[in-house]
Amino acid sequence: GQNIDQPTEMTATEGAIVQINCTYQTSGFNGLFWYQQHAGEAPTFLSYNVLDGLEEKGRFSSFLSRSKGYSYLLLKELQMKDSASYLCAVRDDPPPAGNMLTFGGGTRLMVKP
Amino acid sequence: DGGITQSPKYLFRKEGQNVTLSCEQNLNHDAMYWYRQDPGQGLRLIYYSQIVNDFQKGDIAEGYSVSREKKESFPLTVTSAQKNPTAFYLCASTPRRGYQPQHFGDGTRLSIL
């Protein structure tokens, strides 16, 4: 079975740092993705981790610990436009089975002035 | 520019009616996916197809049907058997091989009249 958990909602202040956690229990593991989704829009790809450690991309960083089944997305210097839902997704099948993902419920982040 | 086009953006269904949501991609991707998203929730997989003329049920396939007659197209029919169709529907695609994020269309919002 697949189980991916994220907090439902978080609130943070403009200019601050926020960490969104994701824990997973899946039958296999071949990478973890983070997506950003603004209300009423399609998800957009943020980051991908397949090995343990931190991946940094500008204001956004993502961390993975495979032994703990744990990842987090770190957002620095928060801006109002960062108010969105953040989706954690796990791929359990290796290629060539495809790039199917199992998504968590998403974390709705509200950034306040 | 390559991308995924979903149409219509908004769709209304009458009682007992079947409706079809369109998804077209010009990214030359082999694999395509349909997801359902309810308010404040994550994405749940309805159907997926990894190659033309082949498709598989996802986690919530009941009340839905698909076809994959062309590589570019993966239409989803919401049948009258789906008693609670009101949701945001997202189509996505990836290459079949390699570690690639899923690319999403802009979605179709379906409501009951």
Tab-separated table of C-alpha atoms in Angstrom:
chain	number	residue	atom	x	y	z
A	1	GLY	CA	0.000	0.000	0.000
A	2	GLN	CA	0.891	3.639	-0.372
A	3	ASN	CA	0.671	6.201	2.397
A	4	ILE	CA	1.944	9.747	2.081
A	5	ASP	CA	1.348	12.271	4.864
A	6	GLN	CA	1.675	16.034	4.860
A	7	PRO	CA	0.272	18.709	7.175
A	8	THR	CA	-3.001	20.065	5.844
A	9	GLU	CA	-2.305	23.753	6.396
A	10	MET	CA	0.540	26.041	7.442
A	11	THR	CA	0.819	29.779	7.931
A	12	ALA	CA	3.994	31.849	7.741
A	13	THR	CA	5.050	35.473	7.517
A	14	GLU	CA	6.423	37.239	4.465
A	15	GLY	CA	10.242	37.187	4.488
A	16	ALA	CA	10.415	34.197	6.858
A	17	ILE	CA	11.453	30.565	6.283
A	18	VAL	CA	8.989	27.665	6.294
A	19	GLN	CA	9.552	23.904	6.214
A	20	ILE	CA	6.865	21.592	4.833
A	21	ASN	CA	7.297	17.969	5.837
A	22	CYS	CA	6.294	14.820	4.016
A	23	THR	CA	6.498	11.258	5.315
A	24	TYR	CA	5.859	8.231	3.165
A	25	GLN	CA	5.362	4.499	3.436
A	26	THR	CA	5.310	2.959	-0.026
A	27	SER	CA	5.870	-0.497	-1.472
A	28	GLY	CA	8.881	0.789	-3.412
A	29	PHE	CA	10.787	4.023	-3.819
A	30	ASN	CA	12.263	5.544	-6.950
A	31	GLY	CA	12.185	9.241	-6.269
A	32	LEU	CA	10.172	11.969	-4.562
A	33	PHE	CA	8.756	15.056	-6.254
A	34	TRP	CA	7.476	18.360	-4.918
A	35	TYR	CA	4.913	20.361	-6.860
A	36	GLN	CA	3.424	23.806	-6.279
A	37	GLN	CA	-0.247	24.377	-7.081
A	38	HIS	CA	-1.979	27.732	-6.969
A	39	ALA	CA	-5.739	27.631	-6.436
A	40	GLY	CA	-7.593	26.531	-9.554
A	41	GLU	CA	-4.403	25.936	-11.521
A	42	ALA	CA	-2.305	22.968	-12.573
A	43	PRO	CA	0.560	21.724	-10.393
A	44	THR	CA	4.013	22.879	-11.455
A	45	PHE	CA	7.182	20.913	-10.802
A	46	LEU	CA	9.499	22.261	-8.089
A	47	SER	CA	12.050	19.602	-7.206
A	48	TYR	CA	13.075	15.965	-7.403
A	49	ASN	CA	15.077	13.854	-4.920
A	50	VAL	CA	16.145	10.266	-5.433
A	51	LEU	CA	19.279	10.166	-3.233
A	52	ASP	CA	19.605	11.246	0.390
A	53	GLY	CA	20.503	14.841	0.995
A	54	LEU	CA	19.604	18.381	0.131
A	55	GLU	CA	18.824	19.768	-3.321
A	56	GLU	CA	18.848	23.559	-3.572
A	57	LYS	CA	17.146	25.665	-6.238
A	58	GLY	CA	17.169	29.332	-5.467
A	59	ARG	CA	14.766	30.086	-2.596
A	60	PHE	CA	13.511	26.484	-2.570
A	61	SER	CA	15.359	23.449	-1.200
A	62	SER	CA	14.230	19.852	-0.793
A	63	PHE	CA	15.665	17.220	1.513
A	64	LEU	CA	15.308	13.444	1.476
A	65	SER	CA	16.068	10.678	3.968
A	66	ARG	CA	15.187	7.317	2.447
A	67	SER	CA	15.907	5.369	5.634
A	68	LYS	CA	13.372	7.501	7.518
A	69	GLY	CA	10.825	7.769	4.696
A	70	TYR	CA	10.973	11.527	5.098
A	71	SER	CA	11.320	14.616	2.971
A	72	TYR	CA	10.885	18.314	3.476
A	73	LEU	CA	10.523	21.353	1.262
A	74	LEU	CA	12.191	24.500	2.591
A	75	LEU	CA	11.054	27.881	1.341
A	76	LYS	CA	13.228	30.878	2.206
A	77	GLU	CA	12.523	34.627	1.993
A	78	LEU	CA	8.828	33.946	1.678
A	79	GLN	CA	6.844	36.076	-0.724
A	80	MET	CA	3.095	36.578	-0.922
A	81	LYS	CA	3.055	34.720	-4.251
A	82	ASP	CA	4.291	31.596	-2.421
A	83	SER	CA	0.774	31.189	-0.994
A	84	ALA	CA	-0.254	27.933	-2.638
A	85	SER	CA	-0.636	24.220	-2.022
A	86	TYR	CA	2.509	22.102	-2.012
A	87	LEU	CA	2.153	18.485	-3.104
A	88	CYS	CA	4.550	15.695	-2.219
A	89	ALA	CA	4.546	12.740	-4.635
A	90	VAL	CA	6.425	9.435	-4.627
A	91	ARG	CA	7.334	7.251	-7.590
A	92	ASP	CA	7.520	3.633	-6.538
A	93	ASP	CA	8.090	1.869	-9.861
A	94	PRO	CA	11.454	2.089	-11.577
A	95	PRO	CA	11.571	2.689	-15.312
A	96	PRO	CA	10.574	1.164	-17.677
A	97	ALA	CA	7.383	0.697	-15.621
A	98	GLY	CA	6.849	4.370	-16.143
A	99	ASN	CA	6.737	7.586	-14.200
A	100	MET	CA	3.593	7.003	-12.174
A	101	LEU	CA	3.267	9.008	-8.993
A	102	THR	CA	1.303	8.655	-5.771
A	103	PHE	CA	0.401	12.053	-4.316
A	104	GLY	CA	-0.040	13.179	-0.745
A	105	GLY	CA	-3.014	15.327	0.211
A	106	GLY	CA	-1.073	18.570	-0.180
A	107	THR	CA	-0.157	21.322	2.281
A	108	ARG	CA	-1.906	24.647	1.898
A	109	LEU	CA	0.544	27.433	2.754
A	110	MET	CA	-0.745	30.898	3.583
A	111	VAL	CA	1.819	33.704	3.621
A	112	LYS	CA	0.793	36.741	5.654
A	113	PRO	CA	2.254	40.268	5.447
B	1	ASP	CA	5.607	25.554	-27.681
B	2	GLY	CA	4.999	21.998	-26.543
B	3	GLY	CA	2.425	21.341	-23.894
B	4	ILE	CA	-0.783	19.699	-22.776
B	5	THR	CA	-4.151	21.153	-23.700
B	6	GLN	CA	-7.287	20.286	-21.772
B	7	SER	CA	-10.749	21.332	-22.858
B	8	PRO	CA	-13.184	22.597	-21.926
B	9	LYS	CA	-12.035	24.632	-18.933
B	10	TYR	CA	-15.490	24.409	-17.345
B	11	LEU	CA	-18.100	21.711	-17.951
B	12	PHE	CA	-21.564	21.092	-16.582
B	13	ARG	CA	-23.232	17.704	-16.513
B	14	LYS	CA	-26.921	16.937	-16.319
B	15	GLU	CA	-28.323	13.971	-14.439
B	16	GLY	CA	-27.836	10.724	-16.387
B	17	GLN	CA	-25.537	12.308	-18.949
B	18	ASN	CA	-22.106	11.148	-20.070
B	19	VAL	CA	-19.533	13.878	-20.698
B	20	THR	CA	-16.092	13.684	-22.276
B	21	LEU	CA	-13.055	15.698	-21.238
B	22	SER	CA	-10.383	16.253	-23.849
B	23	CYS	CA	-6.620	15.981	-23.288
B	24	GLU	CA	-4.132	16.544	-26.127
B	25	GLN	CA	-0.324	16.736	-25.884
B	26	ASN	CA	2.349	17.609	-28.441
B	27	LEU	CA	5.306	16.652	-26.245
B	28	ASN	CA	5.714	13.256	-27.923
B	29	HIS	CA	5.203	11.593	-24.536
B	30	ASP	CA	4.222	7.931	-24.393
B	31	ALA	CA	2.557	7.945	-20.986
B	32	MET	CA	-0.575	9.897	-20.085
B	33	TYR	CA	-2.590	10.114	-16.868
B	34	TRP	CA	-5.922	11.360	-15.562
B	35	TYR	CA	-6.342	12.618	-11.999
B	36	ARG	CA	-9.259	13.816	-9.967
B	37	GLN	CA	-8.815	16.534	-7.346
B	38	ASP	CA	-11.497	17.403	-4.786
B	39	PRO	CA	-11.379	20.714	-2.888
B	40	GLY	CA	-8.477	20.862	-0.434
B	41	GLN	CA	-7.322	17.380	-1.421
B	42	GLY	CA	-4.430	15.844	-3.295
B	43	LEU	CA	-4.555	14.130	-6.685
B	44	ARG	CA	-6.088	10.685	-7.117
B	45	LEU	CA	-5.310	8.587	-10.179
B	46	ILE	CA	-8.280	7.607	-12.349
B	47	TYR	CA	-6.667	5.951	-15.405
B	48	TYR	CA	-3.275	5.871	-17.049
B	49	SER	CA	-1.861	4.778	-20.380
B	50	GLN	CA	1.775	3.984	-21.087
B	51	ILE	CA	1.375	3.269	-24.796
B	52	VAL	CA	-1.154	3.654	-27.584
B	53	ASN	CA	-4.100	1.218	-27.449
B	54	ASP	CA	-3.335	0.265	-23.860
B	55	PHE	CA	-4.564	1.732	-20.579
B	56	GLN	CA	-4.917	0.671	-16.954
B	57	LYS	CA	-7.254	1.516	-14.107
B	58	GLY	CA	-5.985	3.722	-11.320
B	59	ASP	CA	-7.258	3.965	-7.773
B	60	ILE	CA	-10.703	5.452	-8.559
B	61	ALA	CA	-11.665	4.191	-12.055
B	62	GLU	CA	-15.303	3.342	-11.298
B	63	GLY	CA	-17.695	5.523	-13.274
B	64	TYR	CA	-15.024	6.626	-15.752
B	65	SER	CA	-13.776	5.363	-19.107
B	66	VAL	CA	-10.875	6.270	-21.409
B	67	SER	CA	-9.456	5.510	-24.824
B	68	ARG	CA	-5.962	5.862	-26.293
B	69	GLU	CA	-6.280	5.579	-30.061
B	70	LYS	CA	-3.564	8.151	-30.760
B	71	LYS	CA	-0.351	8.978	-28.932
B	72	GLU	CA	-1.364	12.635	-28.641
B	73	SER	CA	-4.849	12.124	-27.230
B	74	PHE	CA	-6.256	10.586	-24.038
B	75	PRO	CA	-9.933	11.560	-23.579
B	76	LEU	CA	-11.764	10.821	-20.331
B	77	THR	CA	-15.496	10.077	-20.249
B	78	VAL	CA	-17.348	10.674	-17.005
B	79	THR	CA	-20.307	8.325	-17.192
B	80	SER	CA	-23.700	8.535	-15.495
B	81	ALA	CA	-22.465	5.790	-13.168
B	82	GLN	CA	-20.186	8.329	-11.486
B	83	LYS	CA	-22.618	9.709	-8.910
B	84	ASN	CA	-20.363	12.424	-7.544
B	85	PRO	CA	-18.490	13.850	-10.543
B	86	THR	CA	-18.021	17.402	-9.260
B	87	ALA	CA	-14.239	17.908	-9.120
B	88	PHE	CA	-11.199	19.380	-10.835
B	89	TYR	CA	-9.803	16.979	-13.446
B	90	LEU	CA	-6.138	17.087	-14.432
B	91	CYS	CA	-4.402	15.374	-17.301
B	92	ALA	CA	-0.644	14.761	-17.253
B	93	SER	CA	2.024	13.152	-19.419
B	94	THR	CA	5.607	11.925	-19.191
B	95	PRO	CA	8.085	10.107	-21.378
B	96	ARG	CA	7.783	6.423	-20.684
B	97	ARG	CA	11.419	5.993	-19.742
B	98	GLY	CA	13.819	8.000	-17.632
B	99	TYR	CA	13.229	10.027	-14.512
B	100	GLN	CA	10.916	12.789	-15.631
B	101	PRO	CA	8.387	14.917	-13.753
B	102	GLN	CA	4.817	14.775	-14.933
B	103	HIS	CA	3.671	17.739	-17.033
B	104	PHE	CA	0.108	18.859	-16.363
B	105	GLY	CA	-2.618	20.478	-18.404
B	106	ASP	CA	-4.584	23.432	-16.999
B	107	GLY	CA	-7.461	21.234	-15.856
B	108	THR	CA	-11.206	20.954	-16.387
B	109	ARG	CA	-13.650	21.877	-13.641
B	110	LEU	CA	-16.748	19.673	-13.820
B	111	SER	CA	-19.975	20.499	-12.004
B	112	ILE	CA	-23.450	19.002	-11.847
B	113	LEU	CA	-26.407	21.052	-13.095
